CSV table of N, CA, C and O in Angstrom, one decimal:
chain,number,residue,atom,x,y,z
P,8,UNK,N,-9.6,-20.9,14.4
P,8,UNK,CA,-9.2,-19.7,13.6
P,8,UNK,C,-9.3,-20.2,12.1
P,8,UNK,O,-8.6,-21.1,11.7
P,9,UNK,N,-10.2,-19.5,11.4
P,9,UNK,CA,-10.3,-19.8,10.0
P,9,UNK,C,-9.4,-19.0,9.2
P,9,UNK,O,-8.7,-18.1,9.7
P,10,UNK,N,-9.4,-19.2,7.9
P,10,UNK,CA,-8.4,-18.5,7.0
P,10,UNK,C,-8.8,-17.0,6.9
P,10,UNK,O,-7.9,-16.2,6.7
P,11,UNK,N,-10.0,-16.7,6.9
P,11,UNK,CA,-10.4,-15.3,6.8
P,11,UNK,C,-9.9,-14.5,8.0
P,11,UNK,O,-9.3,-13.4,7.8
P,12,UNK,N,-10.0,-15.1,9.2
P,12,UNK,CA,-9.4,-14.4,10.4
P,12,UNK,C,-7.9,-14.3,10.3
P,12,UNK,O,-7.3,-13.2,10.6
P,13,UNK,N,-7.3,-15.3,9.8
P,13,UNK,CA,-5.8,-15.3,9.7
P,13,UNK,C,-5.3,-14.3,8.7
P,13,UNK,O,-4.4,-13.5,9.0
P,14,UNK,N,-6.0,-14.2,7.6
P,14,UNK,CA,-5.6,-13.2,6.6
P,14,UNK,C,-5.9,-11.8,7.1
P,14,UNK,O,-5.2,-10.8,6.8
P,15,UNK,N,-7.0,-11.6,7.8
P,15,UNK,CA,-7.3,-10.3,8.4
P,15,UNK,C,-6.3,-9.9,9.4
P,15,UNK,O,-5.9,-8.7,9.4
P,16,UNK,N,-5.8,-10.8,10.2
P,16,UNK,CA,-4.8,-10.4,11.2
P,16,UNK,C,-3.5,-10.1,10.5
P,16,UNK,O,-2.7,-9.2,10.9
P,17,UNK,N,-3.2,-10.8,9.4
P,17,UNK,CA,-2.0,-10.5,8.6
P,17,UNK,C,-2.1,-9.2,8.0
P,17,UNK,O,-1.1,-8.4,7.9
P,18,UNK,N,-3.3,-8.8,7.5
P,18,UNK,CA,-3.5,-7.5,6.9
P,18,UNK,C,-3.2,-6.4,8.0
P,18,UNK,O,-2.6,-5.4,7.7
P,19,UNK,N,-3.7,-6.6,9.2
P,19,UNK,CA,-3.5,-5.7,10.2
P,19,UNK,C,-2.1,-5.5,10.6
P,19,UNK,O,-1.6,-4.4,10.8
P,20,UNK,N,-1.3,-6.6,10.6
P,20,UNK,CA,0.1,-6.5,10.9
P,20,UNK,C,0.8,-5.8,9.8
P,20,UNK,O,1.7,-4.9,10.0
P,21,UNK,N,0.5,-6.0,8.5
P,21,UNK,CA,1.1,-5.3,7.4
P,21,UNK,C,0.8,-3.8,7.5
P,21,UNK,O,1.7,-3.0,7.2
P,22,UNK,N,-0.4,-3.5,7.8
P,22,UNK,CA,-0.8,-2.1,7.9
P,22,UNK,C,0.0,-1.4,9.0
P,22,UNK,O,0.5,-0.3,8.9
P,23,UNK,N,0.2,-2.1,10.1
P,23,UNK,CA,0.9,-1.6,11.3
P,23,UNK,C,2.4,-1.4,10.9
P,23,UNK,O,3.0,-0.4,11.3
P,24,UNK,N,3.0,-2.4,10.2
P,24,UNK,CA,4.4,-2.2,9.8
P,24,UNK,C,4.6,-1.0,8.8
P,24,UNK,O,5.5,-0.3,8.9
P,25,UNK,N,3.6,-0.8,8.0
P,25,UNK,CA,3.7,0.3,7.0
P,25,UNK,C,3.6,1.6,7.8
P,25,UNK,O,4.3,2.6,7.5
P,26,UNK,N,2.7,1.7,8.7
P,26,UNK,CA,2.5,2.9,9.6
P,26,UNK,C,3.8,3.2,10.3
P,26,UNK,O,4.2,4.3,10.5
P,27,UNK,N,4.4,2.1,10.9
P,27,UNK,CA,5.7,2.3,11.6
P,27,UNK,C,6.8,2.9,10.7
P,27,UNK,O,7.5,3.8,11.1
P,28,UNK,N,6.9,2.3,9.5
P,28,UNK,CA,7.9,2.8,8.5
P,28,UNK,C,7.6,4.2,8.1
P,28,UNK,O,8.5,5.0,7.8
P,29,UNK,N,6.3,4.5,8.0
P,29,UNK,CA,6.0,5.9,7.5
P,29,UNK,C,6.3,6.9,8.6
P,29,UNK,O,6.8,8.0,8.3
P,30,UNK,N,6.2,6.6,9.8
P,30,UNK,CA,6.4,7.5,10.9
P,30,UNK,C,7.9,7.6,11.2
P,30,UNK,O,8.5,8.7,11.5
P,31,UNK,N,8.6,6.5,11.2
P,31,UNK,CA,10.0,6.4,11.7
P,31,UNK,C,11.0,6.9,10.6
P,31,UNK,O,12.0,7.6,11.0
P,32,UNK,N,10.8,6.5,9.4
P,32,UNK,CA,11.8,6.8,8.3
P,32,UNK,C,11.7,8.2,7.8
P,32,UNK,O,10.7,8.6,7.3
P,33,UNK,N,12.8,9.0,7.8
P,33,UNK,CA,12.7,10.4,7.3
P,33,UNK,C,13.0,10.5,5.8
P,33,UNK,O,12.6,11.5,5.2
P,34,UNK,N,13.5,9.4,5.2
P,34,UNK,CA,13.9,9.5,3.8
P,34,UNK,C,12.6,9.4,2.9
P,34,UNK,O,11.8,8.5,3.2
P,35,UNK,N,12.5,10.2,1.9
P,35,UNK,CA,11.3,10.2,1.1
P,35,UNK,C,11.0,8.9,0.3
P,35,UNK,O,9.8,8.5,0.3
P,36,UNK,N,12.0,8.2,-0.2
P,36,UNK,CA,11.8,7.0,-0.9
P,36,UNK,C,11.3,5.9,0.1
P,36,UNK,O,10.4,5.1,-0.2
P,37,UNK,N,11.8,5.9,1.3
P,37,UNK,CA,11.3,4.9,2.3
P,37,UNK,C,9.9,5.2,2.7
P,37,UNK,O,9.1,4.3,3.0
P,38,UNK,N,9.5,6.5,2.7
P,38,UNK,CA,8.1,6.8,3.1
P,38,UNK,C,7.2,6.4,1.9
P,38,UNK,O,6.1,5.9,2.2
P,39,UNK,N,7.6,6.5,0.7
P,39,UNK,CA,6.8,6.0,-0.4
P,39,UNK,C,6.7,4.5,-0.3
P,39,UNK,O,5.6,4.0,-0.5
P,40,UNK,N,7.7,3.8,0.0
P,40,UNK,CA,7.6,2.3,0.1
P,40,UNK,C,6.8,1.9,1.3
P,40,UNK,O,6.0,0.9,1.2
P,41,UNK,N,6.9,2.7,2.4
P,41,UNK,CA,6.0,2.4,3.6
P,41,UNK,C,4.5,2.6,3.2
P,41,UNK,O,3.7,1.8,3.6
P,42,UNK,N,4.3,3.6,2.4
P,42,UNK,CA,2.9,3.9,2.0
P,42,UNK,C,2.4,2.8,1.1
P,42,UNK,O,1.2,2.4,1.2
P,43,UNK,N,3.3,2.2,0.3
P,43,UNK,CA,2.9,1.0,-0.5
P,43,UNK,C,2.6,-0.2,0.3
P,43,UNK,O,1.7,-1.0,0.0
P,44,UNK,N,3.4,-0.4,1.4
P,44,UNK,CA,3.1,-1.5,2.3
P,44,UNK,C,1.7,-1.3,3.0
P,44,UNK,O,1.0,-2.3,3.1
P,45,UNK,N,1.4,-0.1,3.4
P,45,UNK,CA,0.1,0.2,3.9
P,45,UNK,C,-1.0,-0.2,2.9
P,45,UNK,O,-2.0,-0.8,3.2
P,46,UNK,N,-0.8,0.2,1.6
P,46,UNK,CA,-1.7,-0.1,0.6
P,46,UNK,C,-1.9,-1.6,0.4
P,46,UNK,O,-3.0,-2.1,0.1
P,47,UNK,N,-0.8,-2.3,0.5
P,47,UNK,CA,-0.9,-3.8,0.3
P,47,UNK,C,-1.7,-4.4,1.4
P,47,UNK,O,-2.5,-5.3,1.2
P,48,UNK,N,-1.5,-3.9,2.6
P,48,UNK,CA,-2.3,-4.4,3.7
P,48,UNK,C,-3.8,-4.1,3.5
P,48,UNK,O,-4.6,-5.0,3.8
P,49,UNK,N,-4.1,-2.9,3.0
P,49,UNK,CA,-5.5,-2.6,2.8
P,49,UNK,C,-6.1,-3.4,1.7
P,49,UNK,O,-7.2,-3.9,1.8
P,50,UNK,N,-5.3,-3.7,0.6
P,50,UNK,CA,-5.8,-4.5,-0.4
P,50,UNK,C,-6.0,-6.0,0.1
P,50,UNK,O,-7.0,-6.6,-0.3
P,51,UNK,N,-5.2,-6.5,0.9
P,51,UNK,CA,-5.4,-7.8,1.5
P,51,UNK,C,-6.6,-7.8,2.4
P,51,UNK,O,-7.4,-8.8,2.3
P,52,UNK,N,-6.8,-6.8,3.1
P,52,UNK,CA,-8.0,-6.7,4.0
P,52,UNK,C,-9.3,-6.7,3.1
P,52,UNK,O,-10.3,-7.4,3.4
P,53,UNK,N,-9.3,-5.9,2.0
P,53,UNK,CA,-10.4,-5.8,1.1
P,53,UNK,C,-10.7,-7.2,0.5
P,53,UNK,O,-11.8,-7.6,0.2
P,54,UNK,N,-9.6,-7.9,0.1
P,54,UNK,CA,-9.7,-9.2,-0.5
P,54,UNK,C,-10.3,-10.2,0.5
P,54,UNK,O,-11.2,-11.0,0.1
P,55,UNK,N,-10.0,-10.1,1.8
P,55,UNK,CA,-10.6,-11.0,2.8
P,55,UNK,C,-12.1,-10.7,2.9
P,55,UNK,O,-12.9,-11.6,3.0
P,56,UNK,N,-12.4,-9.4,2.9
P,56,UNK,CA,-13.8,-9.0,3.0
P,56,UNK,C,-14.6,-9.5,1.8
P,56,UNK,O,-15.7,-10.1,2.0
P,57,UNK,N,-14.0,-9.4,0.7
P,57,UNK,CA,-14.7,-9.9,-0.6
P,57,UNK,C,-14.8,-11.4,-0.5
P,57,UNK,O,-15.9,-12.0,-0.9
P,58,UNK,N,-13.8,-12.1,0.0
P,58,UNK,CA,-13.9,-13.6,0.0
P,58,UNK,C,-14.9,-14.0,1.0
P,58,UNK,O,-15.6,-15.0,0.8
P,59,UNK,N,-15.1,-13.3,2.2
P,59,UNK,CA,-16.1,-13.7,3.2
P,59,UNK,C,-17.5,-13.6,2.6
P,59,UNK,O,-18.3,-14.4,2.8
P,60,UNK,N,-17.7,-12.5,1.8
P,60,UNK,CA,-19.0,-12.4,1.1
P,60,UNK,C,-19.2,-13.5,0.1
P,60,UNK,O,-20.3,-14.0,0.0
P,61,UNK,N,-18.2,-13.9,-0.6
P,61,UNK,CA,-18.3,-15.0,-1.6
P,61,UNK,C,-18.6,-16.3,-1.0
P,61,UNK,O,-19.4,-17.1,-1.5
P,62,UNK,N,-18.0,-16.6,0.2
P,62,UNK,CA,-18.2,-17.8,0.9
P,62,UNK,C,-19.6,-17.9,1.5
P,62,UNK,O,-20.1,-19.0,1.7
P,63,UNK,N,-20.2,-16.7,1.8
P,63,UNK,CA,-21.5,-16.7,2.4
P,63,UNK,C,-22.6,-16.9,1.3
P,63,UNK,O,-23.8,-16.9,1.6
P,64,UNK,N,-22.2,-17.0,0.1
P,64,UNK,CA,-23.1,-17.2,-1.0
P,64,UNK,C,-23.6,-16.0,-1.7
P,64,UNK,O,-24.4,-16.0,-2.6
P,65,UNK,N,-22.9,-14.8,-1.4
P,65,UNK,CA,-23.2,-13.6,-2.0
P,65,UNK,C,-22.1,-13.3,-3.0
P,65,UNK,O,-21.1,-12.7,-2.7
P,66,UNK,N,-22.2,-13.8,-4.2
P,66,UNK,CA,-21.2,-13.7,-5.2
P,66,UNK,C,-21.3,-12.3,-5.9
P,66,UNK,O,-22.1,-12.1,-6.8
P,67,UNK,N,-20.4,-11.4,-5.5
P,67,UNK,CA,-20.5,-10.0,-6.0
P,67,UNK,C,-19.1,-9.7,-6.7
P,67,UNK,O,-18.1,-9.7,-6.0
P,68,UNK,N,-19.0,-9.4,-8.0
P,68,UNK,CA,-17.8,-9.2,-8.6
P,68,UNK,C,-17.3,-7.7,-8.4
P,68,UNK,O,-16.1,-7.4,-8.7
P,69,UNK,N,-18.0,-6.9,-7.7
P,69,UNK,CA,-17.6,-5.5,-7.5
P,69,UNK,C,-16.4,-5.4,-6.6
P,69,UNK,O,-15.5,-4.6,-6.9
P,70,UNK,N,-16.3,-6.1,-5.5
P,70,UNK,CA,-15.1,-6.0,-4.7
P,70,UNK,C,-13.8,-6.3,-5.4
P,70,UNK,O,-12.8,-5.7,-5.3
P,71,UNK,N,-13.9,-7.4,-6.3
P,71,UNK,CA,-12.7,-7.8,-7.0
P,71,UNK,C,-12.3,-6.7,-8.1
P,71,UNK,O,-11.2,-6.4,-8.3
P,72,UNK,N,-13.3,-6.1,-8.7
P,72,UNK,CA,-13.1,-5.0,-9.6
P,72,UNK,C,-12.5,-3.8,-8.9
P,72,UNK,O,-11.6,-3.2,-9.5
P,73,UNK,N,-13.0,-3.5,-7.7
P,73,UNK,CA,-12.4,-2.4,-7.0
P,73,UNK,C,-10.9,-2.7,-6.6
P,73,UNK,O,-10.1,-1.8,-6.6
P,74,UNK,N,-10.7,-3.9,-6.2
P,74,UNK,CA,-9.3,-4.3,-5.9
P,74,UNK,C,-8.3,-4.1,-7.0
P,74,UNK,O,-7.2,-3.5,-6.9
P,75,UNK,N,-8.7,-4.6,-8.2
P,75,UNK,CA,-7.9,-4.5,-9.4
P,75,UNK,C,-7.7,-3.0,-9.7
P,75,UNK,O,-6.6,-2.6,-10.0
P,76,UNK,N,-8.7,-2.2,-9.7
P,76,UNK,CA,-8.6,-0.8,-9.9
P,76,UNK,C,-7.7,-0.1,-8.9
P,76,UNK,O,-6.9,0.7,-9.3
P,77,UNK,N,-7.9,-0.5,-7.7
P,77,UNK,CA,-7.0,0.1,-6.6
P,77,UNK,C,-5.5,-0.2,-6.8
P,77,UNK,O,-4.7,0.6,-6.6
P,78,UNK,N,-5.3,-1.4,-7.2
P,78,UNK,CA,-3.9,-1.8,-7.5
P,78,UNK,C,-3.3,-1.0,-8.6
P,78,UNK,O,-2.1,-0.6,-8.5
P,79,UNK,N,-4.0,-0.8,-9.7
P,79,UNK,CA,-3.5,0.0,-10.8
P,79,UNK,C,-3.3,1.4,-10.4
P,79,UNK,O,-2.3,2.0,-10.7
P,80,UNK,N,-4.2,2.0,-9.6
P,80,UNK,CA,-4.1,3.4,-9.2
P,80,UNK,C,-2.9,3.5,-8.2
P,80,UNK,O,-2.1,4.5,-8.3
P,81,UNK,N,-2.7,2.5,-7.3
P,81,UNK,CA,-1.6,2.5,-6.4
P,81,UNK,C,-0.2,2.5,-7.2
P,81,UNK,O,0.7,3.2,-6.8
P,82,UNK,N,-0.2,1.6,-8.2
P,82,UNK,CA,1.1,1.5,-9.0
P,82,UNK,C,1.4,2.9,-9.7
P,82,UNK,O,2.5,3.3,-9.7
P,83,UNK,N,0.3,3.5,-10.3
P,83,UNK,CA,0.6,4.7,-11.0
P,83,UNK,C,1.0,5.9,-10.0
P,83,UNK,O,1.8,6.7,-10.3
P,84,UNK,N,0.3,5.9,-8.8
P,84,UNK,CA,0.7,6.9,-7.8
P,84,UNK,C,2.1,6.7,-7.3
P,84,UNK,O,2.8,7.7,-7.1
P,85,UNK,N,2.5,5.4,-7.1
P,85,UNK,CA,3.9,5.1,-6.7
P,85,UNK,C,4.9,5.6,-7.7
P,85,UNK,O,5.9,6.2,-7.4
P,86,UNK,N,4.6,5.3,-9.0
P,86,UNK,CA,5.6,5.7,-10.0
P,86,UNK,C,5.7,7.2,-10.1
P,86,UNK,O,6.8,7.7,-10.3
P,87,UNK,N,4.5,7.8,-10.0
P,87,UNK,CA,4.5,9.3,-10.1
P,87,UNK,C,5.3,9.9,-8.9
P,87,UNK,O,6.1,10.8,-9.1
P,88,UNK,N,5.0,9.4,-7.7
P,88,UNK,CA,5.7,10.0,-6.5
P,88,UNK,C,7.2,9.7,-6.5
P,88,UNK,O,8.0,10.5,-6.1
P,89,UNK,N,7.6,8.5,-7.1
P,89,UNK,CA,9.0,8.2,-7.2
P,89,UNK,C,9.7,9.1,-8.1
P,89,UNK,O,10.8,9.6,-7.8
P,90,UNK,N,9.1,9.4,-9.2
P,90,UNK,CA,9.7,10.3,-10.2
P,90,UNK,C,9.8,11.8,-9.6
P,90,UNK,O,10.8,12.4,-9.8
P,91,UNK,N,8.8,12.2,-8.9
P,91,UNK,CA,8.8,13.5,-8.3
P,91,UNK,C,9.8,13.6,-7.2
P,91,UNK,O,10.5,14.6,-7.1
P,92,UNK,N,10.0,12.5,-6.4
P,92,UNK,CA,11.0,12.5,-5.4
P,92,UNK,C,12.4,12.5,-6.0
P,92,UNK,O,13.3,13.2,-5.5
P,93,UNK,N,12.6,11.8,-7.1
P,93,UNK,CA,13.9,11.8,-7.7
P,93,UNK,C,14.2,13.2,-8.3
P,93,UNK,O,15.4,13.6,-8.2
P,94,UNK,N,13.2,13.8,-8.9
P,94,UNK,CA,13.4,15.1,-9.5
P,94,UNK,C,13.8,16.2,-8.4
P,94,UNK,O,14.6,17.0,-8.6
P,95,UNK,N,13.1,16.1,-7.3
P,95,UNK,CA,13.3,17.0,-6.2
P,95,UNK,C,14.7,16.8,-5.6
P,95,UNK,O,15.4,17.8,-5.3
P,96,UNK,N,15.1,15.6,-5.5
P,96,UNK,CA,16.5,15.3,-5.0
P,96,UNK,C,17.6,15.8,-5.9
P,96,UNK,O,18.5,16.3,-5.5
P,97,UNK,N,17.4,15.5,-7.2
P,97,UNK,CA,18.4,16.0,-8.2
P,97,UNK,C,18.4,17.5,-8.2
P,97,UNK,O,19.5,18.1,-8.4
P,98,UNK,N,17.3,18.2,-8.1
P,98,UNK,CA,17.2,19.6,-8.1
P,98,UNK,C,17.9,20.2,-6.8
P,98,UNK,O,18.6,21.2,-6.9
P,99,UNK,N,17.8,19.5,-5.7
P,99,UNK,CA,18.5,20.0,-4.5
P,99,UNK,C,20.0,19.8,-4.7
P,99,UNK,O,20.8,20.6,-4.2
P,100,UNK,N,20.4,18.7,-5.3
P,100,UNK,CA,21.8,18.5,-5.5
P,100,UNK,C,22.4,19.5,-6.5
P,100,UNK,O,23.6,19.9,-6.3
P,101,UNK,N,21.7,19.9,-7.5
P,101,UNK,CA,22.1,20.9,-8.5
P,101,UNK,C,22.3,22.3,-7.8
P,101,UNK,O,23.2,23.0,-8.0
P,102,UNK,N,21.3,22.6,-6.9
P,102,UNK,CA,21.3,23.9,-6.3
P,102,UNK,C,22.5,24.0,-5.2
P,102,UNK,O,22.9,25.1,-4.9
P,103,UNK,N,22.9,22.9,-4.7
P,103,UNK,CA,24.0,22.9,-3.7
P,103,UNK,C,25.3,23.1,-4.4
P,103,UNK,O,26.3,23.7,-3.8
P,104,UNK,N,25.4,22.7,-5.7
P,104,UNK,CA,26.8,22.9,-6.4
P,104,UNK,C,26.9,24.2,-6.9
P,104,UNK,O,26.7,25.1,-7.2
């Protein structure tokens, strides 16, 4: 078993854990965090694919650029959804009182 296979299996486990958390947890913040875990697994999988291409002698910087862009987009989507979730929760608490 080489390192690419090991990292690929780790990515699959991380994606599976994220899917489990997304399905099982009813709380919105936990669903956001589970979705982040899924994204981390996907980024790890893409990194493994990019590394396998680089080890084969095909040096392409596009996968690394896509990974960096994806991480930035995931961070901004997480912060946006966290703020929206907090606003919805506070609005529900105000309407109850």
